[in-house]
mmCIF file of C-alpha atoms in Angstrom:
data_model
loop_
_atom_site.group_PDB
_atom_site.id
_atom_site.type_symbol
_atom_site.label_atom_id
_atom_site.label_comp_id
_atom_site.label_asym_id
_atom_site.label_seq_id
_atom_site.Cartn_x
_atom_site.Cartn_y
_atom_site.Cartn_z
ATOM 1 C CA UNK A 1 -11.818 -19.923 -6.768
ATOM 2 C CA UNK A 2 -15.130 -17.836 -7.887
ATOM 3 C CA UNK A 3 -16.460 -17.034 -4.838
ATOM 4 C CA UNK A 4 -17.797 -13.978 -5.237
ATOM 5 C CA UNK A 5 -19.186 -11.299 -8.155
ATOM 6 C CA UNK A 6 -18.637 -8.160 -8.551
ATOM 7 C CA UNK A 7 -21.626 -5.690 -7.477
ATOM 8 C CA UNK A 8 -21.824 -2.056 -8.716
ATOM 9 C CA UNK A 9 -20.510 0.691 -6.108
ATOM 10 C CA UNK A 10 -21.058 4.063 -6.839
ATOM 11 C CA UNK A 11 -18.091 5.712 -8.137
ATOM 12 C CA UNK A 12 -17.848 9.301 -6.311
ATOM 13 C CA UNK A 13 -15.303 11.921 -8.281
ATOM 14 C CA UNK A 14 -12.539 12.640 -5.788
ATOM 15 C CA UNK A 15 -10.374 15.339 -5.822
ATOM 16 C CA UNK A 16 -6.920 14.585 -4.832
ATOM 17 C CA UNK A 17 -4.270 17.339 -3.736
ATOM 18 C CA UNK A 18 -0.801 17.538 -5.050
ATOM 19 C CA UNK A 19 1.358 16.996 -2.468
ATOM 20 C CA UNK A 20 3.486 20.297 -1.834
ATOM 21 C CA UNK A 21 6.766 20.523 -0.439
ATOM 22 C CA UNK A 22 8.123 23.617 0.074
ATOM 23 C CA UNK A 23 12.166 24.785 -0.604
ATOM 24 C CA UNK A 24 13.782 27.885 1.649
ATOM 25 C CA UNK A 25 15.425 29.815 -1.269
ATOM 26 C CA UNK A 26 18.794 31.290 -0.068
ATOM 27 C CA UNK A 27 18.567 34.967 0.150
ATOM 28 C CA UNK A 28 22.278 36.758 -1.212
ATOM 29 C CA UNK A 29 22.989 40.489 0.238
ATOM 30 C CA UNK A 30 24.007 42.300 -2.839
ATOM 31 C CA UNK A 31 26.331 45.279 -0.952
ATOM 32 C CA UNK A 32 27.831 48.107 -2.813
ATOM 33 C CA UNK A 33 31.252 46.662 -4.747
ATOM 34 C CA UNK A 34 33.275 46.858 -7.892
ATOM 35 C CA UNK A 35 30.763 45.764 -10.995
ATOM 36 C CA UNK A 36 32.605 42.651 -11.445
ATOM 37 C CA UNK A 37 31.176 42.016 -8.214
ATOM 38 C CA UNK A 38 28.155 42.582 -8.591
ATOM 39 C CA UNK A 39 28.050 40.384 -11.907
ATOM 40 C CA UNK A 40 29.816 37.538 -9.830
ATOM 41 C CA UNK A 41 27.003 37.465 -7.391
ATOM 42 C CA UNK A 42 24.248 37.939 -9.676
ATOM 43 C CA UNK A 43 25.586 34.844 -11.435
ATOM 44 C CA UNK A 44 25.721 32.821 -8.395
ATOM 45 C CA UNK A 45 22.210 33.808 -7.861
ATOM 46 C CA UNK A 46 21.031 32.621 -10.705
ATOM 47 C CA UNK A 47 22.542 29.109 -10.286
ATOM 48 C CA UNK A 48 20.905 28.306 -7.300
ATOM 49 C CA UNK A 49 18.015 29.885 -8.226
ATOM 50 C CA UNK A 50 17.683 27.491 -11.196
ATOM 51 C CA UNK A 51 18.868 24.692 -8.730
ATOM 52 C CA UNK A 52 16.881 25.145 -5.965
ATOM 53 C CA UNK A 53 13.505 25.391 -8.497
ATOM 54 C CA UNK A 54 14.318 22.083 -10.260
ATOM 55 C CA UNK A 55 14.749 20.052 -6.383
ATOM 56 C CA UNK A 56 11.796 21.544 -5.428
ATOM 57 C CA UNK A 57 9.847 21.204 -8.719
ATOM 58 C CA UNK A 58 10.925 17.250 -8.102
ATOM 59 C CA UNK A 59 9.950 16.998 -4.523
ATOM 60 C CA UNK A 60 5.992 18.280 -5.966
ATOM 61 C CA UNK A 61 6.148 15.629 -8.574
ATOM 62 C CA UNK A 62 6.480 13.028 -5.577
ATOM 63 C CA UNK A 63 4.259 10.354 -6.578
ATOM 64 C CA UNK A 64 2.249 8.801 -4.025
ATOM 65 C CA UNK A 65 2.499 5.063 -3.179
ATOM 66 C CA UNK A 66 -0.657 3.662 -2.843
ATOM 67 C CA UNK A 67 -0.890 0.519 -0.596
ATOM 68 C CA UNK A 68 -3.670 -1.975 -1.394
ATOM 69 C CA UNK A 69 -5.530 -4.269 1.247
ATOM 70 C CA UNK A 70 -7.987 -7.136 -0.995
ATOM 71 C CA UNK A 71 -11.258 -8.349 0.548
ATOM 72 C CA UNK A 72 -14.819 -8.605 0.053
ATOM 73 C CA UNK A 73 -17.180 -5.428 1.098
ATOM 74 C CA UNK A 74 -19.654 -6.413 3.849
ATOM 75 C CA UNK A 75 -20.291 -7.525 7.452
ATOM 76 C CA UNK A 76 -21.112 -11.609 6.092
ATOM 77 C CA UNK A 77 -16.864 -11.025 5.287
ATOM 78 C CA UNK A 78 -15.305 -9.341 7.795
ATOM 79 C CA UNK A 79 -12.854 -10.470 10.115
ATOM 80 C CA UNK A 80 -12.603 -13.439 7.466
ATOM 81 C CA UNK A 81 -8.882 -15.352 6.663
ATOM 82 C CA UNK A 82 -9.934 -13.494 3.261
ATOM 83 C CA UNK A 83 -9.994 -10.241 4.349
ATOM 84 C CA UNK A 84 -7.066 -10.109 6.363
ATOM 85 C CA UNK A 85 -5.722 -7.512 3.797
ATOM 86 C CA UNK A 86 -8.338 -5.190 4.657
ATOM 87 C CA UNK A 87 -7.937 -5.339 8.348
ATOM 88 C CA UNK A 88 -4.044 -4.740 7.459
ATOM 89 C CA UNK A 89 -5.542 -1.650 5.618
ATOM 90 C CA UNK A 90 -7.263 -0.812 8.450
ATOM 91 C CA UNK A 91 -4.700 -1.373 11.043
ATOM 92 C CA UNK A 92 -1.946 1.189 8.746
ATOM 93 C CA UNK A 93 -5.166 4.335 8.433
ATOM 94 C CA UNK A 94 -5.882 3.819 12.622
ATOM 95 C CA UNK A 95 -1.747 4.108 13.289
ATOM 96 C CA UNK A 96 -0.821 7.191 11.054
ATOM 97 C CA UNK A 97 -4.293 8.489 11.199
ATOM 98 C CA UNK A 98 -5.623 7.828 7.676
ATOM 99 C CA UNK A 99 -9.373 8.397 7.370
ATOM 100 C CA UNK A 100 -10.773 5.830 4.850
ATOM 101 C CA UNK A 101 -14.686 7.423 4.800
ATOM 102 C CA UNK A 102 -14.019 8.510 1.711
ATOM 103 C CA UNK A 103 -15.589 5.933 -1.733
ATOM 104 C CA UNK A 104 -13.701 6.406 -5.278
ATOM 105 C CA UNK A 105 -12.781 4.350 -8.243
ATOM 106 C CA UNK A 106 -14.437 1.898 -6.825
ATOM 107 C CA UNK A 107 -12.511 1.803 -2.883
ATOM 108 C CA UNK A 108 -12.796 2.680 0.646
ATOM 109 C CA UNK A 109 -10.285 5.516 0.062
ATOM 110 C CA UNK A 110 -7.652 7.597 2.264
ATOM 111 C CA UNK A 111 -4.750 9.804 1.585
ATOM 112 C CA UNK A 112 -2.375 11.055 3.835
ATOM 113 C CA UNK A 113 1.531 10.464 4.706
ATOM 114 C CA UNK A 114 3.619 7.746 6.452
ATOM 115 C CA UNK A 115 6.561 10.200 7.605
ATOM 116 C CA UNK A 116 6.932 12.428 5.317
ATOM 117 C CA UNK A 117 5.633 10.376 2.156
ATOM 118 C CA UNK A 118 2.717 10.444 0.724
ATOM 119 C CA UNK A 119 0.220 7.607 0.294
ATOM 120 C CA UNK A 120 -2.962 6.095 -0.787
ATOM 121 C CA UNK A 121 -4.861 4.008 0.535
ATOM 122 C CA UNK A 122 -7.251 1.877 -0.999
ATOM 123 C CA UNK A 123 -9.986 -1.701 -0.036
ATOM 124 C CA UNK A 124 -11.524 -2.030 -3.208
ATOM 125 C CA UNK A 125 -15.973 -2.600 -2.711
ATOM 126 C CA UNK A 126 -15.784 -4.778 -5.725
ATOM 127 C CA UNK A 127 -15.857 -7.950 -4.490
ATOM 128 C CA UNK A 128 -12.334 -10.084 -4.030
ATOM 129 C CA UNK A 129 -12.571 -11.292 -8.341
ATOM 130 C CA UNK A 130 -12.830 -8.024 -9.661
ATOM 131 C CA UNK A 131 -10.151 -6.093 -7.314
ATOM 132 C CA UNK A 132 -8.538 -4.979 -10.187
ATOM 133 C CA UNK A 133 -10.834 -2.700 -11.527
ATOM 134 C CA UNK A 134 -10.678 -0.342 -8.575
ATOM 135 C CA UNK A 135 -6.673 -0.805 -8.528
ATOM 136 C CA UNK A 136 -5.367 -0.396 -12.581
ATOM 137 C CA UNK A 137 -8.236 2.603 -12.239
ATOM 138 C CA UNK A 138 -6.668 4.206 -9.183
ATOM 139 C CA UNK A 139 -2.907 3.604 -10.583
ATOM 140 C CA UNK A 140 -3.851 4.997 -14.423
ATOM 141 C CA UNK A 141 -5.255 8.275 -12.827
ATOM 142 C CA UNK A 142 -2.470 9.013 -10.632
ATOM 143 C CA UNK A 143 0.384 7.843 -12.839
ATOM 144 C CA UNK A 144 1.807 5.272 -10.085
ATOM 145 C CA UNK A 145 4.444 4.469 -10.814
ATOM 146 C CA UNK A 146 3.968 0.470 -10.267
ATOM 147 C CA UNK A 147 7.410 -0.541 -7.973
ATOM 148 C CA UNK A 148 5.222 2.265 -5.863
ATOM 149 C CA UNK A 149 1.744 0.421 -5.900
ATOM 150 C CA UNK A 150 2.124 -2.738 -2.769
ATOM 151 C CA UNK A 151 -0.768 -5.320 -2.334
ATOM 152 C CA UNK A 152 -1.484 -6.920 0.697
ATOM 153 C CA UNK A 153 -3.495 -10.435 0.474
ATOM 154 C CA UNK A 154 -4.645 -13.465 2.274
ATOM 155 C CA UNK A 155 -2.237 -16.629 1.229
ATOM 156 C CA UNK A 156 -3.137 -20.557 1.887
ATOM 157 C CA UNK A 157 0.376 -21.224 0.580
ATOM 158 C CA UNK A 158 1.758 -19.876 3.914
ATOM 159 C CA UNK A 159 1.609 -21.199 7.083
ATOM 160 C CA UNK A 160 -0.936 -19.164 9.809
ATOM 161 C CA UNK A 161 -0.218 -15.865 11.166
ATOM 162 C CA UNK A 162 3.166 -15.919 8.302
ATOM 163 C CA UNK A 163 4.607 -12.905 6.697
ATOM 164 C CA UNK A 164 6.209 -13.057 3.434
ATOM 165 C CA UNK A 165 7.484 -9.844 0.630
ATOM 166 C CA UNK A 166 8.586 -10.198 -2.898
ATOM 167 C CA UNK A 167 9.326 -7.724 -5.701
ATOM 168 C CA UNK A 168 7.132 -9.199 -7.921
ATOM 169 C CA UNK A 169 5.695 -12.399 -8.871
ATOM 170 C CA UNK A 170 2.903 -14.666 -10.448
ATOM 171 C CA UNK A 171 -0.779 -15.038 -9.107
ATOM 172 C CA UNK A 172 -0.950 -18.009 -6.797
ATOM 173 C CA UNK A 173 -4.242 -18.779 -7.927
ATOM 174 C CA UNK A 174 -4.998 -16.143 -5.382
ATOM 175 C CA UNK A 175 -8.220 -14.778 -7.617
ATOM 176 C CA UNK A 176 -8.216 -11.358 -6.617
ATOM 177 C CA UNK A 177 -4.199 -10.789 -7.669
ATOM 178 C CA UNK A 178 -5.194 -12.687 -10.900
ATOM 179 C CA UNK A 179 -7.738 -9.715 -11.088
ATOM 180 C CA UNK A 180 -4.992 -6.991 -10.458
ATOM 181 C CA UNK A 181 -2.304 -8.784 -12.978
ATOM 182 C CA UNK A 182 -4.917 -8.343 -15.352
ATOM 183 C CA UNK A 183 -6.062 -5.223 -15.513
ATOM 184 C CA UNK A 184 -1.773 -4.322 -14.749
ATOM 185 C CA UNK A 185 -1.863 -5.610 -18.611
ATOM 186 C CA UNK A 186 -0.524 -8.769 -17.168
ATOM 187 C CA UNK A 187 2.595 -6.808 -15.659
ATOM 188 C CA UNK A 188 3.563 -8.567 -12.336
ATOM 189 C CA UNK A 189 6.493 -5.557 -11.392
ATOM 190 C CA UNK A 190 4.400 -4.616 -8.240
ATOM 191 C CA UNK A 191 5.710 -5.395 -4.282
ATOM 192 C CA UNK A 192 3.100 -8.016 -2.447
ATOM 193 C CA UNK A 193 2.891 -8.696 1.263
ATOM 194 C CA UNK A 194 1.842 -11.903 1.735
ATOM 195 C CA UNK A 195 -0.157 -13.110 5.036
ATOM 196 C CA UNK A 196 -0.626 -16.739 5.651
ATOM 197 C CA UNK A 197 -3.934 -18.175 6.637
ATOM 198 C CA UNK A 198 -3.073 -22.103 6.634
ATOM 199 C CA UNK A 199 -4.270 -24.839 4.554
ATOM 200 C CA UNK A 200 -7.726 -25.279 5.719
ATOM 201 C CA UNK A 201 -8.170 -28.697 7.903
ATOM 202 C CA UNK A 202 -8.471 -32.303 6.619
ATOM 203 C CA UNK A 203 -11.135 -32.201 4.103
ATOM 204 C CA UNK A 204 -12.628 -28.952 4.499
ATOM 205 C CA UNK A 205 -13.426 -27.504 0.951
ATOM 206 C CA UNK A 206 -11.091 -24.198 0.197
ATOM 207 C CA UNK A 207 -13.851 -21.914 0.375
ATOM 208 C CA UNK A 208 -15.672 -22.423 2.597
ATOM 209 C CA UNK A 209 -12.047 -22.158 4.682
ATOM 210 C CA UNK A 210 -11.231 -18.577 3.198
ATOM 211 C CA UNK A 211 -14.686 -17.264 4.463
ATOM 212 C CA UNK A 212 -14.316 -18.790 7.960
ATOM 213 C CA UNK A 213 -13.601 -16.380 10.843
ATOM 214 C CA UNK A 214 -10.575 -16.734 12.859
ATOM 215 C CA UNK A 215 -10.971 -18.698 16.565
ATOM 216 C CA UNK A 216 -9.727 -16.920 19.677
ATOM 217 C CA UNK A 217 -6.174 -18.322 19.377
ATOM 218 C CA UNK A 218 -5.485 -17.358 15.722
ATOM 219 C CA UNK A 219 -7.413 -13.579 16.338
ATOM 220 C CA UNK A 220 -4.766 -13.136 19.173
ATOM 221 C CA UNK A 221 -1.549 -14.077 16.798
ATOM 222 C CA UNK A 222 -2.790 -12.128 13.929
ATOM 223 C CA UNK A 223 -3.066 -9.177 15.862
ATOM 224 C CA UNK A 224 0.623 -9.555 16.606
ATOM 225 C CA UNK A 225 1.525 -9.936 12.433
ATOM 226 C CA UNK A 226 -0.514 -7.370 11.668
ATOM 227 C CA UNK A 227 1.689 -5.027 13.548
ATOM 228 C CA UNK A 228 4.962 -6.275 12.251
ATOM 229 C CA UNK A 229 3.168 -5.767 8.940
ATOM 230 C CA UNK A 230 2.526 -2.115 9.970
ATOM 231 C CA UNK A 231 5.982 -1.881 10.950
ATOM 232 C CA UNK A 232 6.806 -3.251 8.011
ATOM 233 C CA UNK A 233 5.072 -1.216 5.443
ATOM 234 C CA UNK A 234 6.679 1.811 7.431
ATOM 235 C CA UNK A 235 10.470 0.163 6.333
ATOM 236 C CA UNK A 236 9.458 -0.085 2.863
ATOM 237 C CA UNK A 237 7.756 3.252 2.546
ATOM 238 C CA UNK A 238 11.053 4.974 4.359
ATOM 239 C CA UNK A 239 14.070 2.722 4.392
ATOM 240 C CA UNK A 240 12.991 0.802 1.185
ATOM 241 C CA UNK A 241 12.566 -2.898 -0.483
ATOM 242 C CA UNK A 242 15.851 -4.527 1.034
ATOM 243 C CA UNK A 243 15.790 -3.411 4.298
ATOM 244 C CA UNK A 244 11.722 -3.923 4.385
ATOM 245 C CA UNK A 245 12.342 -7.952 2.762
ATOM 246 C CA UNK A 246 15.553 -8.672 5.650
ATOM 247 C CA UNK A 247 12.837 -7.798 7.858
ATOM 248 C CA UNK A 248 9.516 -9.749 7.333
ATOM 249 C CA UNK A 249 11.647 -12.782 5.352
ATOM 250 C CA UNK A 250 13.934 -13.524 7.985
ATOM 251 C CA UNK A 251 11.603 -12.386 10.992
ATOM 252 C CA UNK A 252 10.615 -15.379 13.706
ATOM 253 C CA UNK A 253 7.025 -16.851 13.461
ATOM 254 C CA UNK A 254 5.251 -16.233 17.220
ATOM 255 C CA UNK A 255 5.096 -18.966 18.931
ATOM 256 C CA UNK A 256 1.813 -18.821 21.309
ATOM 257 C CA UNK A 257 2.170 -19.353 25.551
ATOM 258 C CA UNK A 258 0.139 -20.293 27.768
#
């Protein structure tokens, strides 16, 4: 469903620092001893130096995770069903103290850590149907493996406030995901977190439905879901996909009381 068109966003050159991890090299004491013992210690020192250097290099080259929330920019679309991806990224940014005030790659852009894992947060400002322009550019520039790209978006095929985590898959008719996959040259091998917004009631047009704001009761329920989504992202980055999928996909739907 083509509900929005793209508008130009000025791209600012943004220097993204390399994450450095330090490691302390063990100190060896070369006390007076026989030449053979001195040679043995020197060989041991050389071996330790090479091992430590290799480990440090691997850590320095750790690729960040890219966490993308899909949505439409501007106040007109804020807090609508189609923008729950944006809301999830905002929730993560606030909880982890990551500023989203920078603009780069046609996206609101932030960088930081979740635990000791480097992350990039992004909210494409291209409008939903052209989200891939932004996401593809970020992935290409930072050479991020697709297995470390998490895309978060709304899904009408899930009950309201239900989360679902998948390791890969198609776009499912979602135009934002369709654009992302197109800019990944058809590669669908990246994780995605779907947030259920339910089906439109009665004969309400689906376009009008996704651009609808939430009721007070829905907002209360969604807030719980966003909290669960935050926990899911932490588990994904720190403990791996399988543990995260178990947490998300086996979670019971929250029931409203009162």
